[in-house]
Amino acid sequence: MQEEHRLILMLARLVDLVRKDDEGTNERREALEAVVEHADRQSSTIRLEEGRLSVEGLGAPQDVPFVRTFMRIMEAHGIAEVRIAFRAAPVDIFQLAR
């Protein structure tokens, strides 16, 4: 799995777990840590355009778990772009997921 696809998988999973209010689970902690680790290496921009999700211009496959749900959430909130800053703080990434 490419790094960009792993990012979208982990962020989408984190959003799903936060929405379910699944506090304190290892899965939620692992998903957050994976996104934080990615941010420690580079910044990323996730875009939703014409029903397609991309990370740094690389299209995310629709069959990656949680991607469709993540896309629906972005659409429902009118979000077209999400940026994760280089070395973003875990609390900021968690707030983004909320």
CSV table of N, CA, C and O in Angstrom, one decimal:
chain,number,residue,atom,x,y,z
A,1,MET,N,0.9,-1.2,0.0
A,1,MET,CA,0.0,0.0,0.0
A,1,MET,C,0.9,1.2,0.0
A,1,MET,O,1.8,1.3,0.8
A,2,GLN,N,0.6,2.2,-0.9
A,2,GLN,CA,1.4,3.4,-0.9
A,2,GLN,C,1.1,4.2,0.3
A,2,GLN,O,0.1,4.2,0.9
A,3,GLU,N,2.1,5.0,0.6
A,3,GLU,CA,2.0,5.9,1.9
A,3,GLU,C,0.8,6.8,1.8
A,3,GLU,O,0.1,6.9,2.9
A,4,GLU,N,0.5,7.3,0.7
A,4,GLU,CA,-0.7,8.2,0.6
A,4,GLU,C,-2.0,7.5,0.9
A,4,GLU,O,-2.9,8.0,1.5
A,5,HIS,N,-2.0,6.2,0.4
A,5,HIS,CA,-3.2,5.4,0.6
A,5,HIS,C,-3.3,5.0,2.1
A,5,HIS,O,-4.4,5.0,2.6
A,6,ARG,N,-2.2,4.7,2.7
A,6,ARG,CA,-2.2,4.4,4.1
A,6,ARG,C,-2.7,5.6,4.9
A,6,ARG,O,-3.4,5.4,5.9
A,7,LEU,N,-2.3,6.8,4.6
A,7,LEU,CA,-2.7,8.0,5.3
A,7,LEU,C,-4.2,8.1,5.2
A,7,LEU,O,-4.9,8.3,6.2
A,8,ILE,N,-4.8,8.0,4.0
A,8,ILE,CA,-6.3,8.2,3.9
A,8,ILE,C,-7.0,7.1,4.7
A,8,ILE,O,-8.0,7.3,5.3
A,9,LEU,N,-6.4,5.9,4.6
A,9,LEU,CA,-7.0,4.7,5.4
A,9,LEU,C,-7.0,5.0,6.9
A,9,LEU,O,-8.1,4.9,7.5
A,10,MET,N,-5.9,5.5,7.4
A,10,MET,CA,-5.8,5.7,8.8
A,10,MET,C,-6.6,6.9,9.3
A,10,MET,O,-7.3,6.9,10.3
A,11,LEU,N,-6.6,8.0,8.5
A,11,LEU,CA,-7.4,9.2,8.8
A,11,LEU,C,-8.9,8.8,8.7
A,11,LEU,O,-9.7,9.2,9.6
A,12,ALA,N,-9.3,8.1,7.7
A,12,ALA,CA,-10.7,7.7,7.6
A,12,ALA,C,-11.1,6.8,8.7
A,12,ALA,O,-12.2,7.0,9.3
A,13,ARG,N,-10.3,5.9,9.1
A,13,ARG,CA,-10.6,5.0,10.2
A,13,ARG,C,-10.7,5.8,11.5
A,13,ARG,O,-11.5,5.6,12.3
A,14,LEU,N,-9.8,6.8,11.7
A,14,LEU,CA,-9.8,7.6,12.9
A,14,LEU,C,-11.1,8.4,13.0
A,14,LEU,O,-11.8,8.5,14.0
A,15,VAL,N,-11.5,9.0,11.8
A,15,VAL,CA,-12.8,9.7,11.8
A,15,VAL,C,-14.0,8.8,12.1
A,15,VAL,O,-14.9,9.1,12.9
A,16,ASP,N,-14.0,7.6,11.6
A,16,ASP,CA,-15.0,6.6,11.9
A,16,ASP,C,-15.0,6.3,13.4
A,16,ASP,O,-16.1,6.2,14.0
A,17,LEU,N,-13.9,6.0,14.0
A,17,LEU,CA,-13.9,5.7,15.4
A,17,LEU,C,-14.3,6.9,16.3
A,17,LEU,O,-15.0,6.7,17.3
A,18,VAL,N,-13.9,8.1,15.9
A,18,VAL,CA,-14.3,9.3,16.7
A,18,VAL,C,-15.8,9.4,16.6
A,18,VAL,O,-16.5,9.7,17.6
A,19,ARG,N,-16.4,9.2,15.4
A,19,ARG,CA,-17.8,9.4,15.2
A,19,ARG,C,-18.6,8.4,16.0
A,19,ARG,O,-19.7,8.7,16.5
A,20,LYS,N,-18.0,7.2,16.2
A,20,LYS,CA,-18.6,6.2,17.0
A,20,LYS,C,-18.4,6.4,18.5
A,20,LYS,O,-18.9,5.6,19.3
A,21,ASP,N,-17.6,7.4,18.8
A,21,ASP,CA,-17.3,7.7,20.2
A,21,ASP,C,-16.6,6.5,20.9
A,21,ASP,O,-16.9,6.2,22.0
A,22,ASP,N,-15.7,5.9,20.1
A,22,ASP,CA,-15.1,4.7,20.5
A,22,ASP,C,-13.8,5.1,21.3
A,22,ASP,O,-12.7,4.9,20.9
A,23,GLU,N,-14.0,5.6,22.5
A,23,GLU,CA,-12.9,6.2,23.3
A,23,GLU,C,-12.0,5.1,23.8
A,23,GLU,O,-12.4,4.0,24.2
A,24,GLY,N,-10.7,5.4,23.9
A,24,GLY,CA,-9.8,4.6,24.6
A,24,GLY,C,-9.4,3.3,23.9
A,24,GLY,O,-8.8,2.4,24.5
A,25,THR,N,-9.9,3.1,22.7
A,25,THR,CA,-9.6,1.8,22.1
A,25,THR,C,-8.2,1.8,21.5
A,25,THR,O,-7.6,2.9,21.1
A,26,ASN,N,-7.6,0.7,21.4
A,26,ASN,CA,-6.3,0.6,20.8
A,26,ASN,C,-6.3,1.0,19.3
A,26,ASN,O,-5.4,1.6,18.8
A,27,GLU,N,-7.4,0.7,18.6
A,27,GLU,CA,-7.6,1.0,17.2
A,27,GLU,C,-7.5,2.5,17.0
A,27,GLU,O,-6.9,3.0,16.1
A,28,ARG,N,-8.2,3.2,17.9
A,28,ARG,CA,-8.3,4.7,17.7
A,28,ARG,C,-6.9,5.3,18.0
A,28,ARG,O,-6.4,6.1,17.2
A,29,ARG,N,-6.2,4.8,19.0
A,29,ARG,CA,-4.8,5.3,19.3
A,29,ARG,C,-3.9,4.9,18.1
A,29,ARG,O,-3.1,5.8,17.7
A,30,GLU,N,-4.0,3.7,17.6
A,30,GLU,CA,-3.1,3.3,16.5
A,30,GLU,C,-3.4,4.1,15.2
A,30,GLU,O,-2.5,4.5,14.5
A,31,ALA,N,-4.7,4.4,15.0
A,31,ALA,CA,-5.0,5.2,13.8
A,31,ALA,C,-4.4,6.7,14.0
A,31,ALA,O,-3.9,7.2,13.0
A,32,LEU,N,-4.6,7.2,15.1
A,32,LEU,CA,-4.1,8.6,15.4
A,32,LEU,C,-2.6,8.6,15.3
A,32,LEU,O,-2.0,9.4,14.6
A,33,GLU,N,-1.9,7.6,15.9
A,33,GLU,CA,-0.5,7.5,15.8
A,33,GLU,C,0.0,7.4,14.4
A,33,GLU,O,1.1,8.0,14.0
A,34,ALA,N,-0.7,6.6,13.5
A,34,ALA,CA,-0.3,6.5,12.1
A,34,ALA,C,-0.3,7.8,11.4
A,34,ALA,O,0.6,8.1,10.6
A,35,VAL,N,-1.4,8.6,11.6
A,35,VAL,CA,-1.5,9.9,11.0
A,35,VAL,C,-0.5,10.8,11.5
A,35,VAL,O,0.2,11.6,10.7
A,36,VAL,N,-0.2,10.8,12.8
A,36,VAL,CA,0.9,11.6,13.4
A,36,VAL,C,2.2,11.3,12.8
A,36,VAL,O,3.0,12.2,12.5
A,37,GLU,N,2.5,10.0,12.7
A,37,GLU,CA,3.8,9.6,12.1
A,37,GLU,C,3.9,10.1,10.7
A,37,GLU,O,5.0,10.5,10.3
A,38,HIS,N,2.8,10.0,9.9
A,38,HIS,CA,2.9,10.5,8.6
A,38,HIS,C,3.2,12.0,8.6
A,38,HIS,O,4.0,12.5,7.8
A,39,ALA,N,2.5,12.7,9.4
A,39,ALA,CA,2.7,14.2,9.5
A,39,ALA,C,4.1,14.5,10.0
A,39,ALA,O,4.7,15.6,9.6
A,40,ASP,N,4.7,13.7,10.8
A,40,ASP,CA,6.1,13.9,11.2
A,40,ASP,C,7.1,13.8,10.0
A,40,ASP,O,8.2,14.3,10.1
A,41,ARG,N,6.7,13.1,8.9
A,41,ARG,CA,7.5,13.0,7.8
A,41,ARG,C,7.2,14.0,6.7
A,41,ARG,O,8.1,14.4,6.0
A,42,GLN,N,6.0,14.4,6.6
A,42,GLN,CA,5.6,15.4,5.5
A,42,GLN,C,4.2,15.9,5.7
A,42,GLN,O,3.4,15.3,6.5
A,43,SER,N,3.9,17.1,5.1
A,43,SER,CA,2.6,17.6,5.1
A,43,SER,C,1.8,16.9,4.0
A,43,SER,O,2.4,16.3,3.1
A,44,SER,N,0.5,17.0,4.1
A,44,SER,CA,-0.3,16.3,3.0
A,44,SER,C,-1.6,17.1,2.8
A,44,SER,O,-2.1,17.7,3.7
A,45,THR,N,-2.1,17.1,1.6
A,45,THR,CA,-3.4,17.7,1.2
A,45,THR,C,-4.3,16.6,0.6
A,45,THR,O,-3.9,15.9,-0.3
A,46,ILE,N,-5.4,16.5,1.2
A,46,ILE,CA,-6.4,15.5,0.8
A,46,ILE,C,-7.5,16.4,0.1
A,46,ILE,O,-8.1,17.3,0.7
A,47,ARG,N,-7.9,16.0,-1.1
A,47,ARG,CA,-8.9,16.7,-1.9
A,47,ARG,C,-10.0,15.8,-2.3
A,47,ARG,O,-9.8,14.7,-2.7
A,48,LEU,N,-11.2,16.4,-2.3
A,48,LEU,CA,-12.4,15.8,-2.8
A,48,LEU,C,-12.9,16.6,-4.0
A,48,LEU,O,-13.3,17.7,-3.8
A,49,GLU,N,-12.7,16.0,-5.2
A,49,GLU,CA,-13.1,16.7,-6.4
A,49,GLU,C,-13.9,15.8,-7.3
A,49,GLU,O,-13.5,14.6,-7.6
A,50,GLU,N,-15.1,16.2,-7.7
A,50,GLU,CA,-15.9,15.4,-8.6
A,50,GLU,C,-16.1,14.0,-8.2
A,50,GLU,O,-16.0,13.1,-9.0
A,51,GLY,N,-16.3,13.8,-6.9
A,51,GLY,CA,-16.6,12.5,-6.4
A,51,GLY,C,-15.4,11.6,-6.3
A,51,GLY,O,-15.5,10.4,-6.1
A,52,ARG,N,-14.2,12.2,-6.4
A,52,ARG,CA,-12.9,11.4,-6.2
A,52,ARG,C,-12.1,12.0,-5.1
A,52,ARG,O,-12.0,13.2,-5.0
A,53,LEU,N,-11.5,11.1,-4.3
A,53,LEU,CA,-10.6,11.5,-3.3
A,53,LEU,C,-9.2,11.3,-3.7
A,53,LEU,O,-8.9,10.3,-4.2
A,54,SER,N,-8.4,12.3,-3.4
A,54,SER,CA,-6.9,12.2,-3.7
A,54,SER,C,-6.1,12.7,-2.6
A,54,SER,O,-6.5,13.6,-1.8
A,55,VAL,N,-4.9,12.2,-2.5
A,55,VAL,CA,-3.9,12.6,-1.5
A,55,VAL,C,-2.7,13.0,-2.3
A,55,VAL,O,-2.1,12.2,-3.0
A,56,GLU,N,-2.3,14.3,-2.2
A,56,GLU,CA,-1.2,14.8,-3.0
A,56,GLU,C,-1.3,14.5,-4.5
A,56,GLU,O,-0.4,14.2,-5.1
A,57,GLY,N,-2.6,14.5,-5.0
A,57,GLY,CA,-2.8,14.3,-6.4
A,57,GLY,C,-3.0,12.9,-6.8
A,57,GLY,O,-3.3,12.6,-7.9
A,58,LEU,N,-2.7,12.0,-5.9
A,58,LEU,CA,-2.8,10.5,-6.1
A,58,LEU,C,-4.1,10.0,-5.7
A,58,LEU,O,-4.5,10.2,-4.5
A,59,GLY,N,-4.9,9.6,-6.7
A,59,GLY,CA,-6.3,9.1,-6.4
A,59,GLY,C,-6.3,8.0,-5.4
A,59,GLY,O,-5.5,7.0,-5.5
A,60,ALA,N,-7.2,8.1,-4.4
A,60,ALA,CA,-7.4,7.0,-3.4
A,60,ALA,C,-8.4,6.0,-4.0
A,60,ALA,O,-9.4,6.3,-4.5
A,61,PRO,N,-8.0,4.7,-4.0
A,61,PRO,CA,-8.9,3.7,-4.5
A,61,PRO,C,-10.2,3.6,-3.7
A,61,PRO,O,-10.1,3.8,-2.5
A,62,GLN,N,-11.3,3.5,-4.4
A,62,GLN,CA,-12.6,3.4,-3.7
A,62,GLN,C,-12.7,2.2,-2.8
A,62,GLN,O,-13.6,2.2,-1.9
A,63,ASP,N,-11.9,1.2,-3.0
A,63,ASP,CA,-12.1,0.0,-2.2
A,63,ASP,C,-11.3,0.0,-1.0
A,63,ASP,O,-11.3,-1.0,-0.2
A,64,VAL,N,-10.5,1.1,-0.7
A,64,VAL,CA,-9.8,1.2,0.6
A,64,VAL,C,-10.8,1.4,1.6
A,64,VAL,O,-11.7,2.2,1.5
A,65,PRO,N,-10.8,0.6,2.7
A,65,PRO,CA,-11.8,0.6,3.7
A,65,PRO,C,-12.0,2.1,4.3
A,65,PRO,O,-11.0,2.8,4.4
A,66,PHE,N,-13.2,2.4,4.5
A,66,PHE,CA,-13.7,3.7,5.1
A,66,PHE,C,-13.6,4.9,4.2
A,66,PHE,O,-14.0,6.0,4.5
A,67,VAL,N,-13.0,4.7,3.0
A,67,VAL,CA,-12.9,5.9,2.1
A,67,VAL,C,-14.2,6.4,1.7
A,67,VAL,O,-14.5,7.6,1.7
A,68,ARG,N,-15.2,5.6,1.3
A,68,ARG,CA,-16.5,6.1,0.9
A,68,ARG,C,-17.2,6.8,2.0
A,68,ARG,O,-17.8,7.9,1.8
A,69,THR,N,-17.1,6.3,3.2
A,69,THR,CA,-17.7,7.0,4.4
A,69,THR,C,-17.0,8.3,4.6
A,69,THR,O,-17.7,9.3,4.8
A,70,PHE,N,-15.7,8.3,4.5
A,70,PHE,CA,-15.0,9.6,4.7
A,70,PHE,C,-15.4,10.6,3.7
A,70,PHE,O,-15.6,11.8,4.0
A,71,MET,N,-15.6,10.2,2.4
A,71,MET,CA,-16.0,11.1,1.4
A,71,MET,C,-17.4,11.6,1.6
A,71,MET,O,-17.6,12.8,1.5
A,72,ARG,N,-18.3,10.8,2.1
A,72,ARG,CA,-19.7,11.2,2.4
A,72,ARG,C,-19.6,12.3,3.6
A,72,ARG,O,-20.4,13.2,3.5
A,73,ILE,N,-18.8,12.1,4.5
A,73,ILE,CA,-18.7,13.0,5.6
A,73,ILE,C,-18.1,14.3,5.1
A,73,ILE,O,-18.7,15.4,5.5
A,74,MET,N,-17.1,14.3,4.3
A,74,MET,CA,-16.6,15.5,3.7
A,74,MET,C,-17.7,16.3,2.9
A,74,MET,O,-17.8,17.5,3.1
A,75,GLU,N,-18.4,15.5,2.1
A,75,GLU,CA,-19.4,16.1,1.3
A,75,GLU,C,-20.5,16.7,2.2
A,75,GLU,O,-21.0,17.9,1.9
A,76,ALA,N,-20.9,16.0,3.2
A,76,ALA,CA,-22.0,16.5,4.1
A,76,ALA,C,-21.6,17.8,4.8
A,76,ALA,O,-22.5,18.6,5.1
A,77,HIS,N,-20.3,18.0,5.1
A,77,HIS,CA,-19.9,19.2,5.8
A,77,HIS,C,-19.3,20.2,4.8
A,77,HIS,O,-18.8,21.3,5.3
A,78,GLY,N,-19.5,20.0,3.5
A,78,GLY,CA,-19.0,21.0,2.5
A,78,GLY,C,-17.5,21.1,2.5
A,78,GLY,O,-17.0,22.2,2.2
A,79,ILE,N,-16.8,20.1,2.8
A,79,ILE,CA,-15.3,20.1,2.9
A,79,ILE,C,-14.8,19.6,1.6
A,79,ILE,O,-15.0,18.5,1.2
A,80,ALA,N,-14.0,20.4,0.9
A,80,ALA,CA,-13.4,20.0,-0.4
A,80,ALA,C,-11.9,19.7,-0.2
A,80,ALA,O,-11.3,19.0,-1.0
A,81,GLU,N,-11.3,20.2,0.9
A,81,GLU,CA,-9.8,20.0,1.0
A,81,GLU,C,-9.5,19.9,2.5
A,81,GLU,O,-10.0,20.7,3.3
A,82,VAL,N,-8.6,19.0,2.9
A,82,VAL,CA,-8.1,18.9,4.2
A,82,VAL,C,-6.6,18.9,4.1
A,82,VAL,O,-6.0,18.2,3.3
A,83,ARG,N,-6.0,19.7,4.9
A,83,ARG,CA,-4.5,19.8,4.9
A,83,ARG,C,-4.0,19.4,6.3
A,83,ARG,O,-4.5,19.9,7.3
A,84,ILE,N,-3.0,18.6,6.3
A,84,ILE,CA,-2.3,18.1,7.5
A,84,ILE,C,-0.9,18.7,7.4
A,84,ILE,O,-0.1,18.3,6.5
A,85,ALA,N,-0.6,19.6,8.4
A,85,ALA,CA,0.7,20.3,8.4
A,85,ALA,C,1.8,19.3,8.8
A,85,ALA,O,1.6,18.4,9.5
A,86,PHE,N,3.0,19.7,8.3
A,86,PHE,CA,4.2,19.0,8.7
A,86,PHE,C,4.3,19.1,10.2
A,86,PHE,O,4.2,20.2,10.7
A,87,ARG,N,4.5,18.0,10.8
A,87,ARG,CA,4.7,17.9,12.3
A,87,ARG,C,3.5,18.5,13.0
A,87,ARG,O,3.6,19.1,14.1
A,88,ALA,N,2.3,18.2,12.5
A,88,ALA,CA,1.1,18.7,13.2
A,88,ALA,C,1.0,17.9,14.5
A,88,ALA,O,1.4,16.8,14.6
A,89,ALA,N,0.5,18.7,15.5
A,89,ALA,CA,0.4,18.1,16.8
A,89,ALA,C,-0.7,17.1,16.9
A,89,ALA,O,-1.8,17.2,16.2
A,90,PRO,N,-0.6,16.0,17.7
A,90,PRO,CA,-1.6,15.0,17.8
A,90,PRO,C,-3.0,15.6,18.1
A,90,PRO,O,-4.0,15.1,17.6
A,91,VAL,N,-3.0,16.6,19.0
A,91,VAL,CA,-4.3,17.2,19.4
A,91,VAL,C,-4.9,17.8,18.2
A,91,VAL,O,-6.2,17.8,18.1
A,92,ASP,N,-4.2,18.4,17.3
A,92,ASP,CA,-4.7,19.1,16.1
A,92,ASP,C,-5.3,18.0,15.2
A,92,ASP,O,-6.3,18.2,14.6
A,93,ILE,N,-4.6,17.0,15.0
A,93,ILE,CA,-5.0,15.9,14.1
A,93,ILE,C,-6.3,15.3,14.7
A,93,ILE,O,-7.3,15.0,13.9
A,94,PHE,N,-6.4,15.1,16.0
A,94,PHE,CA,-7.6,14.5,16.6
A,94,PHE,C,-8.7,15.5,16.4
A,94,PHE,O,-9.9,15.1,16.1
A,95,GLN,N,-8.5,16.8,16.6
A,95,GLN,CA,-9.6,17.8,16.4
A,95,GLN,C,-10.1,17.8,14.9
A,95,GLN,O,-11.3,17.9,14.7
A,96,LEU,N,-9.2,17.6,14.0
A,96,LEU,CA,-9.5,17.5,12.6
A,96,LEU,C,-10.5,16.3,12.4
A,96,LEU,O,-11.5,16.4,11.7
A,97,ALA,N,-10.1,15.2,13.0
A,97,ALA,CA,-11.0,14.0,12.9
A,97,ALA,C,-12.4,14.2,13.5
A,97,ALA,O,-13.3,13.6,13.0
A,98,ARG,N,-12.4,15.0,14.6
A,98,ARG,CA,-13.7,15.2,15.2
A,98,ARG,C,-14.6,16.1,14.3
A,98,ARG,O,-15.7,16.0,14.2
